[in-house]
Structure formats: structure tokens, C-alpha cells
PDB file of C-alpha atoms and ligand atoms in Angstrom:
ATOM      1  CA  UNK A 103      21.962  31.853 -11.597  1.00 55.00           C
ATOM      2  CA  UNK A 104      18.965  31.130  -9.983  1.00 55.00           C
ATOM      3  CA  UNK A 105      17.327  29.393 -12.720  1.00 63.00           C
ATOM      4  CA  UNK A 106      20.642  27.204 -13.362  1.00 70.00           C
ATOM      5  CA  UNK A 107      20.165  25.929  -9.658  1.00 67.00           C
ATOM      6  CA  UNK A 108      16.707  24.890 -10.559  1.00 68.00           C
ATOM      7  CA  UNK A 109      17.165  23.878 -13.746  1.00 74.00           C
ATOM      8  CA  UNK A 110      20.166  21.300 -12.451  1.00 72.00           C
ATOM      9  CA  UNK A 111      17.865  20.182  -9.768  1.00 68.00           C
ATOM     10  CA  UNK A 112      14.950  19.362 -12.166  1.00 72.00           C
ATOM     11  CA  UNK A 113      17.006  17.678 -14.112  1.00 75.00           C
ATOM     12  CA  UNK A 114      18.146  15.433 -10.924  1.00 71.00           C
ATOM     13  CA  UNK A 115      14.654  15.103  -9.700  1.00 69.00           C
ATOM     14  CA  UNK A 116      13.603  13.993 -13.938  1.00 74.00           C
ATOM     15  CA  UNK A 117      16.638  11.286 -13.778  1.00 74.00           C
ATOM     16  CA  UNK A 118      15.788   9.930 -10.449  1.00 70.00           C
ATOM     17  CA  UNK A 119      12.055   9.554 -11.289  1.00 73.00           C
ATOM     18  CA  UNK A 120      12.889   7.745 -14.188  1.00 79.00           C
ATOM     19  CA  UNK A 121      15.179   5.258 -12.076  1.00 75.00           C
ATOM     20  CA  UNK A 122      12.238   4.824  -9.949  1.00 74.00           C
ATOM     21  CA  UNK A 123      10.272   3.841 -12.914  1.00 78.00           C
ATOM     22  CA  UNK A 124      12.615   1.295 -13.796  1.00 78.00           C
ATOM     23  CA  UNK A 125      12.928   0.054 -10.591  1.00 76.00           C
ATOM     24  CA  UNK A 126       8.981  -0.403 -10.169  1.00 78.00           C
ATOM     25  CA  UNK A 127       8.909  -2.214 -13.412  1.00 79.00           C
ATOM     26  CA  UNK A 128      11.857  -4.323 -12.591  1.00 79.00           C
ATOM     27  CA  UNK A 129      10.547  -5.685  -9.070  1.00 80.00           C
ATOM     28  CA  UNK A 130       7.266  -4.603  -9.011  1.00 81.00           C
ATOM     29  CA  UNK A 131       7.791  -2.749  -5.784  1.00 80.00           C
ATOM     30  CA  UNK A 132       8.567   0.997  -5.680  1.00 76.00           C
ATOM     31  CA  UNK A 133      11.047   0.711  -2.648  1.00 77.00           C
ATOM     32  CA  UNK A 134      14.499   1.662  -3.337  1.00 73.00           C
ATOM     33  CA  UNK A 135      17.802   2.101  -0.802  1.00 75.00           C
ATOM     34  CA  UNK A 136      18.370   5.574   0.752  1.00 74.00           C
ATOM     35  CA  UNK A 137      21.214   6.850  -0.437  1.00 73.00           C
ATOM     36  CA  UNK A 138      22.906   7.757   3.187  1.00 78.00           C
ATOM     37  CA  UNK A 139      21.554   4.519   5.400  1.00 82.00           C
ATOM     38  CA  UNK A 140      20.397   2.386   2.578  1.00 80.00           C
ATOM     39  CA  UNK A 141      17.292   1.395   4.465  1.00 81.00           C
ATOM     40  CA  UNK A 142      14.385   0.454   2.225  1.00 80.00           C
ATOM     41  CA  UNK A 143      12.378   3.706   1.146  1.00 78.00           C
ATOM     42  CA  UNK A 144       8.133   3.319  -0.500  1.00 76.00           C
ATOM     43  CA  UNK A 145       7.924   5.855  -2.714  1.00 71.00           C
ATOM     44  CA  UNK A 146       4.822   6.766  -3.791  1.00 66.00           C
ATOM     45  CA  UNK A 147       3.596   6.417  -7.412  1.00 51.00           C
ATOM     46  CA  UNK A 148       0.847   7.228  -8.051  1.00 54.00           C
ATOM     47  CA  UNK A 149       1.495  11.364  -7.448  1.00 49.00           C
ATOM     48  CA  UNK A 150       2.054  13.301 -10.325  1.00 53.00           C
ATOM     49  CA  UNK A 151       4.045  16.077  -9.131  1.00 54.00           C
ATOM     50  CA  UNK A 152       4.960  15.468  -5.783  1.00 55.00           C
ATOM     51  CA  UNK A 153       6.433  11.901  -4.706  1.00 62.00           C
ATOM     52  CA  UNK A 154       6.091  11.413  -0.942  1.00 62.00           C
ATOM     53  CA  UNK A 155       8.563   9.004   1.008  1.00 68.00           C
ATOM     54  CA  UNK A 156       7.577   6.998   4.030  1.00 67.00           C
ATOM     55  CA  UNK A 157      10.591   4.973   5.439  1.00 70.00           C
ATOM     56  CA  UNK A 158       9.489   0.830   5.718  1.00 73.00           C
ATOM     57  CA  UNK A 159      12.317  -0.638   7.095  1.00 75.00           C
ATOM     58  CA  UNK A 160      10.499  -1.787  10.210  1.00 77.00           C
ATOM     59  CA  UNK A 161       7.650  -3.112   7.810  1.00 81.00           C
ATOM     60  CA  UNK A 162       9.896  -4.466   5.011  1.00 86.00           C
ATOM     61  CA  UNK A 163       8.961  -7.667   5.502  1.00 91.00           C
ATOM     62  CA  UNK A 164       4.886  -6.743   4.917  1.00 93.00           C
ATOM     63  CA  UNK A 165       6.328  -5.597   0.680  1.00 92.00           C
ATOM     64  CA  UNK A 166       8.466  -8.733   1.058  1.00 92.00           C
ATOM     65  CA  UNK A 167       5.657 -10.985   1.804  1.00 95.00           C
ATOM     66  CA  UNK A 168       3.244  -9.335  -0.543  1.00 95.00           C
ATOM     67  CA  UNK A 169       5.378  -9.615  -3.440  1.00 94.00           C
ATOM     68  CA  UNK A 170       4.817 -13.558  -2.856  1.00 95.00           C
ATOM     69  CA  UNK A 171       0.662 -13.205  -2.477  1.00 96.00           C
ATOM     70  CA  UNK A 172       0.437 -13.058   1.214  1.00 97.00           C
ATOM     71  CA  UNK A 173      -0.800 -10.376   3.219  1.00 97.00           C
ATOM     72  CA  UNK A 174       0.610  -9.303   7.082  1.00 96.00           C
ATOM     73  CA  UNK A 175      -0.384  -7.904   9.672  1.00 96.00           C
ATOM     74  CA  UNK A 176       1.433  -7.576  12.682  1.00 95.00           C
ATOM     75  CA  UNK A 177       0.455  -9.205  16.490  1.00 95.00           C
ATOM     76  CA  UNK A 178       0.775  -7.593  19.887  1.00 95.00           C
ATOM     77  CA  UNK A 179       2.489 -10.593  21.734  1.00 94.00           C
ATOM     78  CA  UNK A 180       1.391  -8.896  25.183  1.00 94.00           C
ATOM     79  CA  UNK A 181      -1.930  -7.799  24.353  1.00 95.00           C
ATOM     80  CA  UNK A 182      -3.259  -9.528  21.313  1.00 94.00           C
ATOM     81  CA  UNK A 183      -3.802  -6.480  19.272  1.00 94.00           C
ATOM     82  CA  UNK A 184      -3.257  -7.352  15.314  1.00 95.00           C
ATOM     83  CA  UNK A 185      -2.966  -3.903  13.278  1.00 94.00           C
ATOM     84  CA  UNK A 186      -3.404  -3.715  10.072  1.00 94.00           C
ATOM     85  CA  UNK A 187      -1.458  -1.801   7.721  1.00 91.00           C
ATOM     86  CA  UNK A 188       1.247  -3.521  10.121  1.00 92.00           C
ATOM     87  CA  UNK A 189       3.151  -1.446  12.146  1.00 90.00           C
ATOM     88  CA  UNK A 190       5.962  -2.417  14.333  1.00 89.00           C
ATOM     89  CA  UNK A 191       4.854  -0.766  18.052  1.00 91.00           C
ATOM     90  CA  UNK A 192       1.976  -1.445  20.167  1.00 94.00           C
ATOM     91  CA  UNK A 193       0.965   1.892  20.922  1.00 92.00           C
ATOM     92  CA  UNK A 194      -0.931   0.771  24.273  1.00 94.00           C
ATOM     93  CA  UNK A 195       1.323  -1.576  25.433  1.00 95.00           C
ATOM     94  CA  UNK A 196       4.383   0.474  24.355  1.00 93.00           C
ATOM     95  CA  UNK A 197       6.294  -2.319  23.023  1.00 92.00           C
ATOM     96  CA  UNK A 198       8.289  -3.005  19.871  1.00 90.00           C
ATOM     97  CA  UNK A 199       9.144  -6.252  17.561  1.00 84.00           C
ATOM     98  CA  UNK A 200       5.561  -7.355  16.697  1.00 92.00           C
ATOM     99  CA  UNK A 201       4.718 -10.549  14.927  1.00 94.00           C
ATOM    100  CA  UNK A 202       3.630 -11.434  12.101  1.00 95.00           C
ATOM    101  CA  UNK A 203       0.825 -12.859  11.437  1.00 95.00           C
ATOM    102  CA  UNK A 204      -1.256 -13.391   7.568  1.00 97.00           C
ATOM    103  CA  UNK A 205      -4.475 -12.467   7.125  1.00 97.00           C
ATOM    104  CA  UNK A 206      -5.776 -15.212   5.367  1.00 95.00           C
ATOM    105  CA  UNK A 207      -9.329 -16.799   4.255  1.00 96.00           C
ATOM    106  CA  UNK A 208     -12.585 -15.410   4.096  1.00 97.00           C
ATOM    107  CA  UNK A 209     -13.570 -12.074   5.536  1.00 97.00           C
ATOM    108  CA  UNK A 210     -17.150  -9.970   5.559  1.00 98.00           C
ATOM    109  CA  UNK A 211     -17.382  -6.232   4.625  1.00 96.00           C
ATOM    110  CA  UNK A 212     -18.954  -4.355   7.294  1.00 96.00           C
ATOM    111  CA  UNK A 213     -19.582  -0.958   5.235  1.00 95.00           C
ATOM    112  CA  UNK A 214     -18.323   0.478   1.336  1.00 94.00           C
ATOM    113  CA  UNK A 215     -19.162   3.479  -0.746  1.00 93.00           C
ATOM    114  CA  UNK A 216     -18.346   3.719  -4.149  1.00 92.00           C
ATOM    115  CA  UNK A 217     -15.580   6.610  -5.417  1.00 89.00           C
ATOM    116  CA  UNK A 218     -16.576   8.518  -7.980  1.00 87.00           C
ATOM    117  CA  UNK A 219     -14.844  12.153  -6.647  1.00 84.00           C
ATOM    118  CA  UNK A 220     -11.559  10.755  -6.740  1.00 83.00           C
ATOM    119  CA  UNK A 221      -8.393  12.394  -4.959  1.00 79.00           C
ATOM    120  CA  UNK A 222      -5.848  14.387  -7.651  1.00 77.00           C
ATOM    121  CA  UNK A 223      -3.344  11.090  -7.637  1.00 78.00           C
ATOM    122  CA  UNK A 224      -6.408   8.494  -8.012  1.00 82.00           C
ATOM    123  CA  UNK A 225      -7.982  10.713 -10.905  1.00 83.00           C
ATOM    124  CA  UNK A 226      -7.343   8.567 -13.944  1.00 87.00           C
ATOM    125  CA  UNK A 227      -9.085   5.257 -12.573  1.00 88.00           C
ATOM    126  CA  UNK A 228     -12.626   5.074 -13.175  1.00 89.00           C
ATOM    127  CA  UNK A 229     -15.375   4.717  -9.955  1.00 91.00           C
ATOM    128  CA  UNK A 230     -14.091   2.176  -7.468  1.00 92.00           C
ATOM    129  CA  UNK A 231     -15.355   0.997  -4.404  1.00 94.00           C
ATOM    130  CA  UNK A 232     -13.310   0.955  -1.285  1.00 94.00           C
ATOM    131  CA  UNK A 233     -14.612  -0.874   1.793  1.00 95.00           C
ATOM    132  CA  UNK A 234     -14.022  -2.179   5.441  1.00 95.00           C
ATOM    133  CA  UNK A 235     -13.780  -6.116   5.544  1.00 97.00           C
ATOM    134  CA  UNK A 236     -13.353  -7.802   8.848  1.00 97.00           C
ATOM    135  CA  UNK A 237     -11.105 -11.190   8.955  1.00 97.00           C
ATOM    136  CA  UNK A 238     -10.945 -12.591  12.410  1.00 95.00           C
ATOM    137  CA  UNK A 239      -9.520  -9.851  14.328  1.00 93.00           C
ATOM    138  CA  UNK A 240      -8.769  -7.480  11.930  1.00 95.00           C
ATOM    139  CA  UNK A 241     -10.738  -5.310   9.638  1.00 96.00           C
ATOM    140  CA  UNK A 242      -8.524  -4.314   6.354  1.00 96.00           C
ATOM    141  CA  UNK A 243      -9.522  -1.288   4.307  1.00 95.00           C
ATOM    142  CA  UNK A 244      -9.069  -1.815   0.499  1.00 95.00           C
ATOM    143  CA  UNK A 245     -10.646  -1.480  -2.908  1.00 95.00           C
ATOM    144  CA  UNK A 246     -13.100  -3.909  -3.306  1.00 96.00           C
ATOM    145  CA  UNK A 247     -13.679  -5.598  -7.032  1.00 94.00           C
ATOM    146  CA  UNK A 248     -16.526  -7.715  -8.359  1.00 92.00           C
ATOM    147  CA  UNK A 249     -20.095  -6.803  -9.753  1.00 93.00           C
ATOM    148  CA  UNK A 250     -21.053  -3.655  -8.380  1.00 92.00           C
ATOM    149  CA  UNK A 251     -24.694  -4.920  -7.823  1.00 94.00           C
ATOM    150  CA  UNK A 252     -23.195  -7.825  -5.611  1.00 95.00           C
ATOM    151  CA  UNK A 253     -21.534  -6.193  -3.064  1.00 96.00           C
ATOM    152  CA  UNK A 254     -23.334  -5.935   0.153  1.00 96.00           C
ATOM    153  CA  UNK A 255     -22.729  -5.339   3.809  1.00 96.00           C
ATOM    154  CA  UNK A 256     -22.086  -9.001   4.638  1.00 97.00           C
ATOM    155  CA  UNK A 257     -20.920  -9.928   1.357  1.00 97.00           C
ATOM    156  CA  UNK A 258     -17.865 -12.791   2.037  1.00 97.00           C
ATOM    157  CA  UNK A 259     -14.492 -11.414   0.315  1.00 98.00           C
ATOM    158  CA  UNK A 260     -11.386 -12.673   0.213  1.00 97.00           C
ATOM    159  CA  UNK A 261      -7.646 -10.693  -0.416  1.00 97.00           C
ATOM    160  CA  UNK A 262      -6.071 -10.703  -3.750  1.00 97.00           C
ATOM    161  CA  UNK A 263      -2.286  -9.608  -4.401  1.00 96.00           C
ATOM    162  CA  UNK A 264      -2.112  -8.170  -8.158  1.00 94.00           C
ATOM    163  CA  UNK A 265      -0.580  -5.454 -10.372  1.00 92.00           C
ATOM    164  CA  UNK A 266      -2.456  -2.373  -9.932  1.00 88.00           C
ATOM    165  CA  UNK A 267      -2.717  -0.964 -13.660  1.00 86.00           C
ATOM    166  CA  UNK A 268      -1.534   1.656 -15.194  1.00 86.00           C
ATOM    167  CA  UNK A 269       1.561   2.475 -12.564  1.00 84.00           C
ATOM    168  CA  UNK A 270       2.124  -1.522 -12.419  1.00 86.00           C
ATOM    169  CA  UNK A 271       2.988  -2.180  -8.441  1.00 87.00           C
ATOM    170  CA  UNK A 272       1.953  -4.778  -6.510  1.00 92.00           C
ATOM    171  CA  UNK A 273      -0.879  -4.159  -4.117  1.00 94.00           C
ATOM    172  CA  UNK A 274      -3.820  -6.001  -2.450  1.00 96.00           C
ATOM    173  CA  UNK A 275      -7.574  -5.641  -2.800  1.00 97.00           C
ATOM    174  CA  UNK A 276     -10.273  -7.263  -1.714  1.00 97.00           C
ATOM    175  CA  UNK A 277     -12.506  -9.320  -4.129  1.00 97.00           C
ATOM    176  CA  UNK A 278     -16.144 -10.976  -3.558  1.00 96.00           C
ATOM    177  CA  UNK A 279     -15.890 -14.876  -3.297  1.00 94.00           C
TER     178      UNK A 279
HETATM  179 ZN1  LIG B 243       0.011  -4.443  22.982  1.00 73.08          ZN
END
């Protein structure tokens, strides 16, 4: 009985994971409607076993944006603050409705270290580097791509929006200009 009730739900869990597919390859975004609210949901894809959910609604307009090249982060109208990943409250000023603001030309990486102990989910790429750039007011964590020998702490980089292979979602990075 017991194993019926799982066996149903794996099923369920199989046939929604394989919607979620589709959908990625579709729009290129792994964001789908809840079922109940139909706010926009992110679900992760690069876990194996485990997908976890992180509601974007508030930030929709950051996937929206990025699925056109740009990337946003958002702006404290009272205080200045810009955060980046964007979020939608100012956590000092304790305000709500940011706005946004792109994070555009050249920035300057301030530190990197190469991965080469990746986490379980990142296991199948080979060594990347992920670093800190600063652009303006806003440092942006990310991988960084170009010749391994040419990246330096003050090297100039600018964003890039591509398909990350092999899941195939849209994502930014940073690249040496
Ligand atoms: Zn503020």
C-alpha cells in the first residue's frame, strides 16, 4: 500500500520534471506558474535529485529582462543602495518597490579562485572560475570566462547573457574584455 503511494508519487514527480524540461527548452527559463496562485516559480536545474523552488514574483522582471541580454539590479530610492541579485526590500531602510536599474559597461574583478572541488549539482562542468567584479556601485558575483592566464585582480570584464550548456537556461557571466 505503501509502496503504491510512492510509486504514484514518483511517477507525478517523473511527469512533472519532464514538463519542466520542456518548458526550459521552450523559453529558456525554468520558471513555471504555481499551480494554486500562479505566481512565477525558478526551479532549479541543475540538481539531480532534489529540485529546490524559490518564488520570483517580486523579481520577475530581473528573468524577464535577462531573457533580452540585460542584467538588473534593483535601487534603494531612499538610500541609494543597488543590490545585486535584485531583491525587492531595502533591508535598512525597510522599504519595498525598488527600481530597477541595469548593470551595464565595463566592470573590474576585485578577487577569483578557480573551482576545481565542485558542489554535487555543478559536478559535470569542468574547473571554472567564479569571481567578484565591481560595476559602479555594485559588485556582481559570477563565473568568469576567458584565458585562464589573463584573468587578474583588475582585469576589465564585462556581463554576457548566454545558454549555460548542458541544462540550456539562460544565465549571465562575466567575460574579460
Ligand atoms: Zn534603502
Amino acid at each position: 500500500m505503501i509502496s503504491d503511494v510512492r510509486d504514484a508519487k514518483q511517477k507525478e514527480i517523473a511527469e512533472v520534471l519532464k514538463q519542466l524540461d520542456m518548458l526550459t527548452k521552450m523559453t529558456g527559463l525554468p520558471i513555471y506558474p504555481e499551480p494554486k496562485t500562479g505566481n512565477p516559480l525558478w526551479s532549479d536545474v541543475r540538481e539531480l535529485d532534489l529540485r529546490y523552488q524559490i518564488p520570483v514574483k517580486k523579481i520577475s522582471k530581473f528573468f524577464d529582462e535577462l531573457k533580452k541580454g540585460k542584467v538588473l539590479a534593483t535601487r534603494c530610492s531612499k538610500c541609494g543602495t543597488v543590490y545585486f541579485p535584485p531583491q525587492d526590500d531595502c533591508p535598512k531602510c525597510k522599504t519595498s518597490n525598488l527600481e530597477w536599474k541595469e548593470i551595464q559597461g565595463e566592470g573590474e574583478i576585485l578577487t577569483f579562485t578557480v573551482i576545481s572541488v565542485k558542489p554535487p549539482s555543478f559536478a559535470h562542468y569542468p574547473d571554472y572560475v567564479v569571481g567578484i567584479a565591481r560595476f559602479g556601485d555594485v559588485n556582481v558575483t559570477a563565473w568568469v570566462d576567458g584565458p585562464r592566464e589573463k584573468i587578474k585582480v583588475g582585469s576589465r570584464v564585462k556581463l554576457d547573457v548566454s545558454k549555460r550548456e548542458p541544462e540550456g537556461y539562460i544565465t549571465y557571466r562575466l567575460i574579460l574584455v
